[in-house]
Amino acid sequence: NLPRSVEIIEVGPRDGLQNEANFVPTAVKVEFIRALRRAGFKEMEVTSFVSPKWVPQMSDAAEVMQLAGDQPGTIVLTPNKRGIDAALASGAKAVAVFVGVSTSFNQKNINKTTEEAVEGLVPHIKDLKKNGVIVRACISTAFHCPYEGKIEPADTLALCKTLAEAGVDELSVADTIGKATPDEAYSLFTLLKKELPQVMMAAHFHDTRKMALANIYASLLAGITRFDASAGGLGGCPFAPGASGNAATEDVIYMLHRMGIDTGVDVDLLNEAIEIIEPHVSRDLESWYYQSYKKN
Ligand code: HMG
Ligand code: MG
């Protein structure tokens, strides 16, 4: 029994552009975000408030928010108090915090152990909820870690539980390096849905090994109805070696629509948005759906 509709959270402007070789000009980002909204996405991660020394690609977060952050469903990512304050000052109504299950990954990504990161985040999550801000928590290395290998589902569950108890509205559970297989996706999401029925849950698959679509299908079978995806299949975490792009939104939507599952997104308008960003990115956009659109 598959759902009749699912929500796609577009993460291209954030996950997609944070890992690009070059800084994409702010005006192009803004045009890209506006075109994505026209395609029908109701929720989108538009930028991240992180250290510009660590991720210079996102150093224009405040400008991006000023120019394109005024729509409902706009989400910004940030790991700490400094970023949360800047996000709120920029008008953000929804904030995504992030932490990985594995300490080795967190040390590379945010210079903290998992325990330090969680201890730091919990009070901020509670404050954000007191102020009526929507909070999503992105759980990296939920399946595999580039440094520690396979992650125990019990460890992922424990971290998800702590953040759910802190009050997050949503967990976005991520296969950071695109190493999960459909059986792993099915069993982890079955476990998380059973243990944490009170919290919204999204699946975030990177496509390094070309298993993102299969993993999305397996997650649908496990009851997931919210998926992060990135237009053009852009994306990756600069501190996760081997992480390539996210599931390409256009391929995900093509599959869902062919299966009779509605997303509310117009794929032709999505392709037009991808055409805006393509000349500014360093990689070839290989998704089947976008390539076939360009040929016709
Ligand atoms: P640090 O060097 O340990 O900490 O970095 P710090 O407090 O000393 O900060 C360093 C400098 O950055 C300081 O500036 C701070 O003020 C400044 P200085 O005093 O040297 O001039 N700073 C900031 N500036 C702007 N906004 C901020 C901010 N915080 C500090 N929020 C830190 C620690 C966490 C800041 C750093 O490691 C960092 O920014 N990491 C972010 C890494 C990142 O963005 N990774 C990608 C996003 S996560 C992801 O992609 C995974 C996901 O997609 C799911 C999945 O696929 O797994 C979500
Ligand atoms: Mg990611």
Short mmCIF file of N, CA and C in Angstrom, two decimals, residues 12-186:
data_model
loop_
_atom_site.label_atom_id
_atom_site.label_comp_id
_atom_site.label_asym_id
_atom_site.label_seq_id
_atom_site.Cartn_x
_atom_site.Cartn_y
_atom_site.Cartn_z
N GLY A 12 18.41 21.42 -3.28
CA GLY A 12 19.45 21.83 -4.24
C GLY A 12 20.18 23.12 -3.90
N PRO A 13 19.47 24.18 -3.56
CA PRO A 13 20.19 25.43 -3.27
C PRO A 13 21.13 25.34 -2.07
N ARG A 14 20.90 24.40 -1.19
CA ARG A 14 21.77 24.22 -0.01
C ARG A 14 22.73 23.04 -0.21
N ASP A 15 22.23 21.81 -0.13
CA ASP A 15 23.11 20.64 -0.27
C ASP A 15 23.76 20.66 -1.66
N GLY A 16 22.98 21.05 -2.65
CA GLY A 16 23.46 21.04 -4.04
C GLY A 16 24.63 21.98 -4.27
N LEU A 17 24.57 23.16 -3.67
CA LEU A 17 25.58 24.18 -3.99
C LEU A 17 26.70 24.29 -2.96
N GLN A 18 26.54 23.67 -1.79
CA GLN A 18 27.58 23.76 -0.76
C GLN A 18 28.85 23.02 -1.16
N ASN A 19 28.71 22.05 -2.05
CA ASN A 19 29.82 21.18 -2.40
C ASN A 19 30.37 21.50 -3.78
N GLU A 20 29.91 22.59 -4.37
CA GLU A 20 30.37 22.97 -5.69
C GLU A 20 31.80 23.52 -5.62
N ALA A 21 32.54 23.29 -6.70
CA ALA A 21 33.92 23.76 -6.72
C ALA A 21 33.98 25.28 -6.60
N ASN A 22 33.01 25.95 -7.22
CA ASN A 22 33.05 27.41 -7.22
C ASN A 22 31.86 28.00 -6.47
N PHE A 23 32.04 29.22 -6.05
CA PHE A 23 30.95 29.97 -5.43
C PHE A 23 29.97 30.38 -6.53
N VAL A 24 28.74 29.99 -6.39
CA VAL A 24 27.73 30.38 -7.37
C VAL A 24 27.24 31.79 -7.01
N PRO A 25 27.24 32.73 -7.95
CA PRO A 25 26.84 34.10 -7.61
C PRO A 25 25.46 34.15 -6.96
N THR A 26 25.32 35.03 -5.99
CA THR A 26 24.08 35.11 -5.22
C THR A 26 22.87 35.32 -6.14
N ALA A 27 23.03 36.17 -7.14
CA ALA A 27 21.89 36.45 -8.02
C ALA A 27 21.42 35.19 -8.74
N VAL A 28 22.36 34.31 -9.08
CA VAL A 28 21.99 33.05 -9.75
C VAL A 28 21.26 32.14 -8.77
N LYS A 29 21.77 32.07 -7.55
CA LYS A 29 21.10 31.25 -6.52
C LYS A 29 19.65 31.71 -6.36
N VAL A 30 19.47 33.02 -6.30
CA VAL A 30 18.14 33.59 -6.08
C VAL A 30 17.21 33.24 -7.25
N GLU A 31 17.74 33.35 -8.44
CA GLU A 31 16.94 33.01 -9.63
C GLU A 31 16.56 31.52 -9.61
N PHE A 32 17.52 30.68 -9.22
CA PHE A 32 17.31 29.23 -9.11
C PHE A 32 16.21 28.93 -8.08
N ILE A 33 16.30 29.55 -6.92
CA ILE A 33 15.31 29.32 -5.85
C ILE A 33 13.92 29.75 -6.33
N ARG A 34 13.85 30.89 -6.98
CA ARG A 34 12.53 31.38 -7.45
C ARG A 34 11.95 30.44 -8.50
N ALA A 35 12.82 29.94 -9.39
CA ALA A 35 12.34 29.02 -10.42
C ALA A 35 11.88 27.70 -9.80
N LEU A 36 12.57 27.27 -8.77
CA LEU A 36 12.15 26.03 -8.08
C LEU A 36 10.78 26.23 -7.43
N ARG A 37 10.59 27.41 -6.84
CA ARG A 37 9.27 27.67 -6.22
C ARG A 37 8.18 27.63 -7.28
N ARG A 38 8.47 28.21 -8.45
CA ARG A 38 7.47 28.19 -9.53
C ARG A 38 7.13 26.75 -9.92
N ALA A 39 8.11 25.85 -9.79
CA ALA A 39 7.85 24.45 -10.15
C ALA A 39 6.92 23.77 -9.14
N GLY A 40 6.75 24.38 -7.97
CA GLY A 40 5.73 23.86 -7.05
C GLY A 40 6.22 23.30 -5.73
N PHE A 41 7.52 23.43 -5.44
CA PHE A 41 8.00 22.90 -4.15
C PHE A 41 7.43 23.73 -3.00
N LYS A 42 6.89 23.05 -2.02
CA LYS A 42 6.34 23.77 -0.87
C LYS A 42 7.37 23.92 0.24
N GLU A 43 8.41 23.09 0.20
CA GLU A 43 9.45 23.19 1.22
C GLU A 43 10.81 23.12 0.54
N MET A 44 11.71 23.99 1.00
CA MET A 44 13.03 24.04 0.34
C MET A 44 14.10 24.51 1.32
N GLU A 45 15.24 23.81 1.34
CA GLU A 45 16.40 24.32 2.08
C GLU A 45 17.12 25.27 1.14
N VAL A 46 17.13 26.56 1.49
CA VAL A 46 17.65 27.54 0.53
C VAL A 46 19.11 27.91 0.73
N THR A 47 19.60 27.72 1.96
CA THR A 47 21.00 28.08 2.23
C THR A 47 21.39 27.53 3.60
N SER A 48 22.66 27.79 4.00
CA SER A 48 23.03 27.41 5.37
C SER A 48 23.87 28.50 6.00
N PHE A 49 23.61 28.69 7.29
CA PHE A 49 24.39 29.64 8.09
C PHE A 49 25.48 28.85 8.80
N VAL A 50 26.62 28.73 8.13
CA VAL A 50 27.75 27.97 8.67
C VAL A 50 28.99 28.86 8.58
N SER A 51 30.09 28.37 9.12
CA SER A 51 31.30 29.20 9.08
C SER A 51 31.75 29.41 7.63
N PRO A 52 31.93 30.67 7.22
CA PRO A 52 32.38 30.93 5.85
C PRO A 52 33.81 30.42 5.61
N LYS A 53 34.55 30.19 6.72
CA LYS A 53 35.89 29.62 6.57
C LYS A 53 35.79 28.15 6.18
N TRP A 54 34.78 27.49 6.69
CA TRP A 54 34.61 26.05 6.43
C TRP A 54 33.90 25.83 5.08
N VAL A 55 32.88 26.62 4.84
CA VAL A 55 32.07 26.42 3.62
C VAL A 55 31.83 27.77 2.94
N PRO A 56 32.83 28.26 2.20
CA PRO A 56 32.68 29.58 1.58
C PRO A 56 31.51 29.65 0.59
N GLN A 57 31.11 28.51 0.07
CA GLN A 57 30.01 28.50 -0.93
C GLN A 57 28.71 29.03 -0.36
N MET A 58 28.58 28.99 0.99
CA MET A 58 27.33 29.42 1.63
C MET A 58 27.50 30.76 2.36
N SER A 59 28.57 31.49 2.04
CA SER A 59 28.87 32.70 2.82
C SER A 59 27.88 33.83 2.56
N ASP A 60 27.03 33.67 1.57
CA ASP A 60 26.03 34.72 1.27
C ASP A 60 24.65 34.37 1.82
N ALA A 61 24.61 33.57 2.89
CA ALA A 61 23.32 33.10 3.41
C ALA A 61 22.36 34.26 3.73
N ALA A 62 22.88 35.30 4.37
CA ALA A 62 21.98 36.42 4.75
C ALA A 62 21.41 37.10 3.51
N GLU A 63 22.24 37.27 2.48
CA GLU A 63 21.75 37.92 1.24
C GLU A 63 20.73 37.04 0.54
N VAL A 64 20.99 35.73 0.51
CA VAL A 64 20.04 34.81 -0.12
C VAL A 64 18.69 34.90 0.60
N MET A 65 18.75 34.94 1.92
CA MET A 65 17.49 35.04 2.69
C MET A 65 16.79 36.37 2.43
N GLN A 66 17.58 37.43 2.35
CA GLN A 66 16.99 38.75 2.12
C GLN A 66 16.27 38.79 0.77
N LEU A 67 16.87 38.14 -0.22
CA LEU A 67 16.32 38.23 -1.57
C LEU A 67 15.30 37.14 -1.90
N ALA A 68 15.38 36.01 -1.20
CA ALA A 68 14.52 34.88 -1.60
C ALA A 68 14.03 34.06 -0.41
N GLY A 69 14.01 34.67 0.76
CA GLY A 69 13.67 33.88 1.94
C GLY A 69 12.30 34.16 2.51
N ASP A 70 11.49 34.87 1.75
CA ASP A 70 10.23 35.37 2.33
C ASP A 70 9.05 34.43 2.13
N GLN A 71 9.24 33.28 1.51
CA GLN A 71 8.10 32.42 1.22
C GLN A 71 7.92 31.35 2.29
N PRO A 72 6.66 30.94 2.53
CA PRO A 72 6.45 29.83 3.46
C PRO A 72 7.20 28.60 2.98
N GLY A 73 7.66 27.78 3.92
CA GLY A 73 8.35 26.56 3.53
C GLY A 73 9.84 26.76 3.29
N THR A 74 10.34 27.96 3.57
CA THR A 74 11.78 28.22 3.42
C THR A 74 12.50 27.70 4.66
N ILE A 75 13.50 26.86 4.43
CA ILE A 75 14.25 26.26 5.54
C ILE A 75 15.72 26.66 5.39
N VAL A 76 16.36 26.98 6.51
CA VAL A 76 17.82 27.21 6.45
C VAL A 76 18.51 26.25 7.42
N LEU A 77 19.71 25.85 7.05
CA LEU A 77 20.46 24.87 7.83
C LEU A 77 21.49 25.59 8.69
N THR A 78 21.72 25.10 9.91
CA THR A 78 22.80 25.65 10.71
C THR A 78 23.17 24.72 11.86
N PRO A 79 24.46 24.73 12.28
CA PRO A 79 24.87 23.79 13.32
C PRO A 79 24.98 24.37 14.72
N ASN A 80 24.87 25.69 14.88
CA ASN A 80 25.19 26.26 16.19
C ASN A 80 24.38 27.55 16.48
N LYS A 81 24.59 28.04 17.72
CA LYS A 81 23.85 29.21 18.20
C LYS A 81 24.09 30.43 17.30
N ARG A 82 25.34 30.60 16.93
CA ARG A 82 25.68 31.76 16.08
C ARG A 82 24.85 31.72 14.79
N GLY A 83 24.77 30.54 14.19
CA GLY A 83 24.00 30.39 12.95
C GLY A 83 22.51 30.52 13.19
N ILE A 84 22.03 29.99 14.30
CA ILE A 84 20.60 30.09 14.61
C ILE A 84 20.21 31.56 14.75
N ASP A 85 21.04 32.32 15.47
CA ASP A 85 20.74 33.75 15.66
C ASP A 85 20.71 34.48 14.32
N ALA A 86 21.69 34.17 13.48
CA ALA A 86 21.74 34.83 12.16
C ALA A 86 20.53 34.41 11.32
N ALA A 87 20.15 33.14 11.43
CA ALA A 87 19.00 32.65 10.65
C ALA A 87 17.72 33.38 11.08
N LEU A 88 17.54 33.50 12.39
CA LEU A 88 16.32 34.17 12.87
C LEU A 88 16.34 35.65 12.48
N ALA A 89 17.52 36.27 12.57
CA ALA A 89 17.63 37.68 12.18
C ALA A 89 17.30 37.86 10.70
N SER A 90 17.54 36.82 9.92
CA SER A 90 17.26 36.92 8.47
C SER A 90 15.79 36.64 8.16
N GLY A 91 15.02 36.33 9.20
CA GLY A 91 13.59 36.11 8.99
C GLY A 91 13.19 34.64 8.87
N ALA A 92 14.13 33.72 9.10
CA ALA A 92 13.80 32.29 8.94
C ALA A 92 12.73 31.85 9.94
N LYS A 93 11.77 31.08 9.43
CA LYS A 93 10.70 30.53 10.28
C LYS A 93 10.89 29.03 10.48
N ALA A 94 11.83 28.46 9.72
CA ALA A 94 12.12 27.03 9.86
C ALA A 94 13.63 26.84 9.78
N VAL A 95 14.15 26.11 10.76
CA VAL A 95 15.60 25.92 10.87
C VAL A 95 15.90 24.43 10.88
N ALA A 96 16.93 24.04 10.15
CA ALA A 96 17.38 22.65 10.20
C ALA A 96 18.73 22.61 10.90
N VAL A 97 18.80 21.87 12.00
CA VAL A 97 20.09 21.65 12.65
C VAL A 97 20.63 20.33 12.11
N PHE A 98 21.91 20.09 12.30
CA PHE A 98 22.44 18.83 11.78
C PHE A 98 23.51 18.25 12.69
N VAL A 99 23.50 16.93 12.75
CA VAL A 99 24.49 16.19 13.52
C VAL A 99 24.55 14.78 12.95
N GLY A 100 25.74 14.20 12.97
CA GLY A 100 25.86 12.83 12.49
C GLY A 100 25.81 11.85 13.64
N VAL A 101 25.54 10.59 13.33
CA VAL A 101 25.57 9.56 14.36
C VAL A 101 27.02 9.32 14.77
N SER A 102 27.93 9.35 13.82
CA SER A 102 29.31 8.97 14.10
C SER A 102 30.15 10.17 14.54
N THR A 103 30.91 9.94 15.59
CA THR A 103 31.77 11.00 16.12
C THR A 103 32.88 11.38 15.14
N SER A 104 33.45 10.41 14.44
CA SER A 104 34.54 10.77 13.51
C SER A 104 34.04 11.72 12.44
N PHE A 105 32.83 11.47 11.94
CA PHE A 105 32.26 12.37 10.93
C PHE A 105 32.00 13.75 11.54
N ASN A 106 31.41 13.79 12.72
CA ASN A 106 31.11 15.09 13.34
C ASN A 106 32.39 15.89 13.58
N GLN A 107 33.47 15.19 13.95
CA GLN A 107 34.71 15.94 14.18
C GLN A 107 35.18 16.61 12.90
N LYS A 108 35.01 15.94 11.77
CA LYS A 108 35.42 16.55 10.50
C LYS A 108 34.44 17.63 10.06
N ASN A 109 33.16 17.44 10.33
CA ASN A 109 32.12 18.32 9.76
C ASN A 109 31.84 19.54 10.63
N ILE A 110 31.88 19.33 11.96
CA ILE A 110 31.53 20.45 12.86
C ILE A 110 32.50 20.60 14.03
N ASN A 111 33.58 19.82 13.97
CA ASN A 111 34.63 19.94 14.99
C ASN A 111 34.12 19.64 16.40
N LYS A 112 33.22 18.68 16.50
CA LYS A 112 32.68 18.27 17.80
C LYS A 112 32.43 16.76 17.78
N THR A 113 32.43 16.16 18.98
CA THR A 113 31.98 14.76 19.06
C THR A 113 30.46 14.76 18.97
N THR A 114 29.90 13.58 18.76
CA THR A 114 28.43 13.48 18.68
C THR A 114 27.82 13.98 20.00
N GLU A 115 28.41 13.55 21.10
CA GLU A 115 27.87 13.94 22.41
C GLU A 115 27.93 15.46 22.61
N GLU A 116 29.07 16.05 22.29
CA GLU A 116 29.20 17.52 22.44
C GLU A 116 28.18 18.24 21.55
N ALA A 117 28.02 17.73 20.33
CA ALA A 117 27.11 18.39 19.39
C ALA A 117 25.67 18.32 19.91
N VAL A 118 25.27 17.15 20.38
CA VAL A 118 23.89 16.99 20.86
C VAL A 118 23.66 17.84 22.11
N GLU A 119 24.62 17.80 23.02
CA GLU A 119 24.49 18.62 24.25
C GLU A 119 24.36 20.09 23.90
N GLY A 120 25.10 20.51 22.88
CA GLY A 120 25.03 21.90 22.46
C GLY A 120 23.69 22.23 21.81
N LEU A 121 23.16 21.28 21.05
CA LEU A 121 21.95 21.60 20.27
C LEU A 121 20.66 21.56 21.07
N VAL A 122 20.56 20.62 22.03
CA VAL A 122 19.27 20.40 22.69
C VAL A 122 18.66 21.68 23.30
N PRO A 123 19.44 22.46 24.06
CA PRO A 123 18.83 23.69 24.60
C PRO A 123 18.38 24.67 23.51
N HIS A 124 19.12 24.72 22.40
CA HIS A 124 18.72 25.63 21.31
C HIS A 124 17.44 25.14 20.64
N ILE A 125 17.31 23.83 20.51
CA ILE A 125 16.07 23.28 19.91
C ILE A 125 14.88 23.67 20.80
N LYS A 126 15.08 23.54 22.10
CA LYS A 126 13.97 23.87 23.02
C LYS A 126 13.61 25.36 22.92
N ASP A 127 14.62 26.21 22.84
CA ASP A 127 14.36 27.66 22.69
C ASP A 127 13.63 27.95 21.38
N LEU A 128 14.09 27.31 20.32
CA LEU A 128 13.45 27.55 19.01
C LEU A 128 11.98 27.14 19.08
N LYS A 129 11.71 26.00 19.72
CA LYS A 129 10.32 25.54 19.80
C LYS A 129 9.48 26.50 20.65
N LYS A 130 10.08 27.02 21.73
CA LYS A 130 9.35 28.00 22.57
C LYS A 130 8.96 29.22 21.74
N ASN A 131 9.81 29.55 20.76
CA ASN A 131 9.54 30.73 19.92
C ASN A 131 8.76 30.40 18.67
N GLY A 132 8.24 29.19 18.59
CA GLY A 132 7.36 28.84 17.47
C GLY A 132 8.07 28.59 16.15
N VAL A 133 9.38 28.35 16.21
CA VAL A 133 10.12 28.08 14.97
C VAL A 133 9.99 26.58 14.63
N ILE A 134 9.83 26.28 13.35
CA ILE A 134 9.80 24.88 12.92
C ILE A 134 11.24 24.37 12.93
N VAL A 135 11.45 23.21 13.54
CA VAL A 135 12.81 22.67 13.63
C VAL A 135 12.89 21.29 13.00
N ARG A 136 13.85 21.18 12.09
CA ARG A 136 14.13 19.89 11.47
C ARG A 136 15.53 19.50 11.92
N ALA A 137 15.75 18.24 12.14
CA ALA A 137 17.10 17.79 12.50
C ALA A 137 17.57 16.80 11.45
N CYS A 138 18.70 17.13 10.82
CA CYS A 138 19.25 16.26 9.79
C CYS A 138 20.25 15.32 10.46
N ILE A 139 20.02 14.04 10.29
CA ILE A 139 20.84 13.02 10.94
C ILE A 139 21.78 12.41 9.90
N SER A 140 23.03 12.87 9.92
CA SER A 140 24.00 12.35 8.95
C SER A 140 24.52 10.99 9.38
N THR A 141 25.16 10.31 8.45
CA THR A 141 25.77 8.98 8.68
C THR A 141 24.81 8.05 9.43
N ALA A 142 23.55 8.07 9.05
CA ALA A 142 22.55 7.23 9.71
C ALA A 142 22.71 5.76 9.32
N PHE A 143 23.39 5.51 8.20
CA PHE A 143 23.58 4.13 7.72
C PHE A 143 25.06 3.74 7.72
N HIS A 144 25.86 4.60 7.12
CA HIS A 144 27.30 4.32 6.98
C HIS A 144 28.07 5.62 7.18
N CYS A 145 29.29 5.47 7.69
CA CYS A 145 30.16 6.64 7.91
C CYS A 145 31.41 6.47 7.05
N PRO A 146 31.90 7.56 6.43
CA PRO A 146 33.10 7.41 5.61
C PRO A 146 34.33 7.03 6.43
N TYR A 147 34.29 7.26 7.73
CA TYR A 147 35.44 6.97 8.58
C TYR A 147 35.25 5.73 9.45
N GLU A 148 34.02 5.49 9.90
CA GLU A 148 33.77 4.40 10.86
C GLU A 148 33.08 3.19 10.24
N GLY A 149 32.66 3.29 8.98
CA GLY A 149 32.00 2.14 8.35
C GLY A 149 30.53 2.04 8.73
N LYS A 150 30.05 0.81 8.82
CA LYS A 150 28.62 0.58 9.06
C LYS A 150 28.20 1.13 10.42
N ILE A 151 27.06 1.80 10.43
CA ILE A 151 26.53 2.36 11.68
C ILE A 151 25.41 1.44 12.18
N GLU A 152 25.43 1.17 13.46
CA GLU A 152 24.39 0.31 14.05
C GLU A 152 23.05 1.04 14.06
N PRO A 153 21.97 0.41 13.57
CA PRO A 153 20.65 1.05 13.63
C PRO A 153 20.29 1.51 15.04
N ALA A 154 20.73 0.77 16.06
CA ALA A 154 20.41 1.16 17.45
C ALA A 154 21.02 2.52 17.77
N ASP A 155 22.20 2.80 17.22
CA ASP A 155 22.85 4.10 17.49
C ASP A 155 22.11 5.23 16.78
N THR A 156 21.66 4.95 15.56
CA THR A 156 20.88 5.96 14.83
C THR A 156 19.57 6.22 15.57
N LEU A 157 18.92 5.14 16.00
CA LEU A 157 17.66 5.29 16.74
C LEU A 157 17.88 6.12 18.01
N ALA A 158 18.95 5.84 18.72
CA ALA A 158 19.19 6.56 19.99
C ALA A 158 19.34 8.06 19.73
N LEU A 159 20.08 8.42 18.70
CA LEU A 159 20.25 9.85 18.40
C LEU A 159 18.91 10.48 17.97
N CYS A 160 18.18 9.75 17.15
CA CYS A 160 16.88 10.27 16.69
C CYS A 160 15.94 10.47 17.89
N LYS A 161 15.99 9.53 18.82
CA LYS A 161 15.12 9.61 20.01
C LYS A 161 15.45 10.85 20.84
N THR A 162 16.74 11.08 21.04
CA THR A 162 17.16 12.24 21.85
C THR A 162 16.65 13.54 21.21
N LEU A 163 16.77 13.63 19.89
CA LEU A 163 16.35 14.87 19.22
C LEU A 163 14.83 14.97 19.19
N ALA A 164 14.15 13.84 19.04
CA ALA A 164 12.68 13.87 19.08
C ALA A 164 12.22 14.33 20.46
N GLU A 165 12.87 13.83 21.50
CA GLU A 165 12.50 14.24 22.86
C GLU A 165 12.81 15.71 23.10
N ALA A 166 13.82 16.24 22.44
CA ALA A 166 14.12 17.67 22.57
C ALA A 166 13.05 18.52 21.88
N GLY A 167 12.25 17.90 21.02
CA GLY A 167 11.11 18.62 20.46
C GLY A 167 11.17 18.93 18.98
N VAL A 168 12.10 18.34 18.25
CA VAL A 168 12.14 18.66 16.81
C VAL A 168 10.84 18.23 16.13
N ASP A 169 10.45 18.96 15.11
CA ASP A 169 9.25 18.62 14.36
C ASP A 169 9.51 17.50 13.38
N GLU A 170 10.75 17.46 12.87
CA GLU A 170 11.05 16.49 11.83
C GLU A 170 12.48 16.00 11.93
N LEU A 171 12.66 14.73 11.62
CA LEU A 171 13.99 14.15 11.46
C LEU A 171 14.20 13.89 9.98
N SER A 172 15.33 14.35 9.44
CA SER A 172 15.68 14.00 8.06
C SER A 172 16.86 13.04 8.17
N VAL A 173 16.60 11.80 7.88
CA VAL A 173 17.56 10.74 8.17
C VAL A 173 18.37 10.46 6.89
N ALA A 174 19.69 10.62 7.00
CA ALA A 174 20.50 10.72 5.78
C ALA A 174 21.50 9.59 5.58
N ASP A 175 21.57 9.17 4.32
CA ASP A 175 22.64 8.28 3.86
C ASP A 175 23.69 9.18 3.22
N THR A 176 24.53 9.75 4.05
CA THR A 176 25.46 10.82 3.67
C THR A 176 26.37 10.46 2.50
N ILE A 177 26.86 9.20 2.49
CA ILE A 177 27.81 8.82 1.43
C ILE A 177 27.20 7.87 0.42
N GLY A 178 25.87 7.79 0.39
CA GLY A 178 25.22 6.98 -0.64
C GLY A 178 25.68 5.54 -0.65
N LYS A 179 25.66 4.92 0.52
CA LYS A 179 26.12 3.54 0.60
C LYS A 179 25.02 2.57 1.05
N ALA A 180 23.88 3.12 1.44
CA ALA A 180 22.81 2.24 1.93
C ALA A 180 22.24 1.41 0.79
N THR A 181 21.70 0.26 1.12
CA THR A 181 21.01 -0.61 0.17
C THR A 181 19.53 -0.63 0.55
N PRO A 182 18.66 -1.04 -0.39
CA PRO A 182 17.22 -0.97 -0.11
C PRO A 182 16.79 -1.76 1.13
N ASP A 183 17.44 -2.90 1.40
CA ASP A 183 17.07 -3.65 2.62
C ASP A 183 17.43 -2.87 3.87
N GLU A 184 18.56 -2.16 3.83
CA GLU A 184 18.94 -1.33 4.99
C GLU A 184 17.96 -0.16 5.15
N ALA A 185 17.58 0.44 4.01
CA ALA A 185 16.64 1.56 4.08
C ALA A 185 15.30 1.09 4.65
N TYR A 186 14.84 -0.04 4.14
CA TYR A 186 13.55 -0.56 4.61
C TYR A 186 13.61 -0.86 6.11
#
